[in-house]
Every structure is written in C-alpha cells, then in structure tokens.
Amino acid sequence: MTKNQAAQLRVQWKQRADPRPCKHLNLELEHGNDDYLTDNYHCTACGELVAANTHEPFQVV
C-alpha cells in the first residue's frame, strides 16, 4: 500500500460510527509509487503505521 492509500484508510476509519479501536490484524508493506519498498507496515483496516524501519533496529510503533 502507498502512503496515500494509508492516509485514505485513516480518514475512513475516523469517520466510522463504531468507536472501537482497530486490532491491526492484517498488515501490508508500504511502497512508493515507483514500487520501492520502505519496510514500513500499515494496517489494512485503519491505515495506521504499525511497524517502521528506522536507522535504528526495527521498531514497532
């Protein structure tokens, strides 16, 4: 999923009538428009960044 797709999912998630938080059960690897993989994982339900690859060891956010 791209950053734009994740942002769209976050907007849609916030507009839901159901206020329960997401459990982030399914993740998808982020990629740029040129299919470059970023090593960041977003939830496919709510679009939140769940795990990020930084210059430090891999971090779960």
mmCIF file of C-alpha atoms in Angstrom:
data_model
loop_
_atom_site.group_PDB
_atom_site.id
_atom_site.type_symbol
_atom_site.label_atom_id
_atom_site.label_comp_id
_atom_site.label_asym_id
_atom_site.label_seq_id
_atom_site.Cartn_x
_atom_site.Cartn_y
_atom_site.Cartn_z
ATOM 1 C CA MET A 1 0.000 0.000 0.000
ATOM 2 C CA THR A 2 1.208 3.527 -0.674
ATOM 3 C CA LYS A 3 1.347 6.355 1.880
ATOM 4 C CA ASN A 4 -1.648 7.964 0.145
ATOM 5 C CA GLN A 5 -3.702 4.769 0.410
ATOM 6 C CA ALA A 6 -2.854 4.515 4.116
ATOM 7 C CA ALA A 7 -3.889 8.147 4.631
ATOM 8 C CA GLN A 8 -7.230 7.494 2.906
ATOM 9 C CA LEU A 9 -7.851 4.473 5.148
ATOM 10 C CA ARG A 10 -7.102 6.556 8.263
ATOM 11 C CA VAL A 11 -9.680 9.166 7.195
ATOM 12 C CA GLN A 12 -12.289 6.496 6.507
ATOM 13 C CA TRP A 13 -11.562 4.790 9.846
ATOM 14 C CA LYS A 14 -12.074 8.028 11.796
ATOM 15 C CA GLN A 15 -15.434 8.596 10.068
ATOM 16 C CA ARG A 16 -16.879 5.260 11.249
ATOM 17 C CA ALA A 17 -19.836 5.184 13.597
ATOM 18 C CA ASP A 18 -18.205 2.381 15.629
ATOM 19 C CA PRO A 19 -15.661 3.925 18.068
ATOM 20 C CA ARG A 20 -13.858 0.673 18.935
ATOM 21 C CA PRO A 21 -10.094 0.757 18.268
ATOM 22 C CA CYS A 22 -8.538 -1.302 15.494
ATOM 23 C CA LYS A 23 -6.694 -4.502 16.450
ATOM 24 C CA HIS A 24 -4.306 -4.246 13.447
ATOM 25 C CA LEU A 25 -4.770 -7.892 12.493
ATOM 26 C CA ASN A 26 -3.620 -7.516 8.882
ATOM 27 C CA LEU A 27 -0.575 -5.545 7.798
ATOM 28 C CA GLU A 28 0.731 -4.541 4.404
ATOM 29 C CA LEU A 29 4.193 -3.406 3.415
ATOM 30 C CA GLU A 30 4.367 0.237 2.314
ATOM 31 C CA HIS A 31 5.754 1.094 -1.097
ATOM 32 C CA GLY A 32 6.251 4.254 -3.095
ATOM 33 C CA ASN A 33 4.663 4.990 -6.459
ATOM 34 C CA ASP A 34 7.755 3.504 -8.099
ATOM 35 C CA ASP A 35 7.204 0.219 -6.175
ATOM 36 C CA TYR A 36 10.150 0.986 -3.882
ATOM 37 C CA LEU A 37 9.544 -0.892 -0.600
ATOM 38 C CA THR A 38 10.005 1.236 2.518
ATOM 39 C CA ASP A 39 9.966 -1.515 5.195
ATOM 40 C CA ASN A 40 7.072 0.270 6.946
ATOM 41 C CA TYR A 41 3.923 -1.708 7.689
ATOM 42 C CA HIS A 42 0.415 -0.246 7.723
ATOM 43 C CA CYS A 43 -2.794 -1.834 8.984
ATOM 44 C CA THR A 44 -5.045 -2.730 6.050
ATOM 45 C CA ALA A 45 -8.196 -1.894 8.052
ATOM 46 C CA CYS A 46 -7.384 1.514 9.552
ATOM 47 C CA GLY A 47 -4.220 2.620 7.716
ATOM 48 C CA GLU A 48 -2.173 3.229 10.857
ATOM 49 C CA LEU A 49 1.594 2.810 10.742
ATOM 50 C CA VAL A 50 2.146 -0.255 12.908
ATOM 51 C CA ALA A 51 5.832 -1.020 12.411
ATOM 52 C CA ALA A 52 8.547 1.191 10.984
ATOM 53 C CA ASN A 53 12.077 0.606 9.798
ATOM 54 C CA THR A 54 14.349 3.383 11.011
ATOM 55 C CA HIS A 55 18.120 3.732 11.112
ATOM 56 C CA GLU A 56 17.898 2.032 14.499
ATOM 57 C CA PRO A 57 16.776 -1.602 14.793
ATOM 58 C CA PHE A 58 13.246 -2.286 13.563
ATOM 59 C CA GLN A 59 10.665 -0.583 15.799
ATOM 60 C CA VAL A 60 7.047 -1.432 16.498
ATOM 61 C CA VAL A 61 5.155 1.847 16.940
#
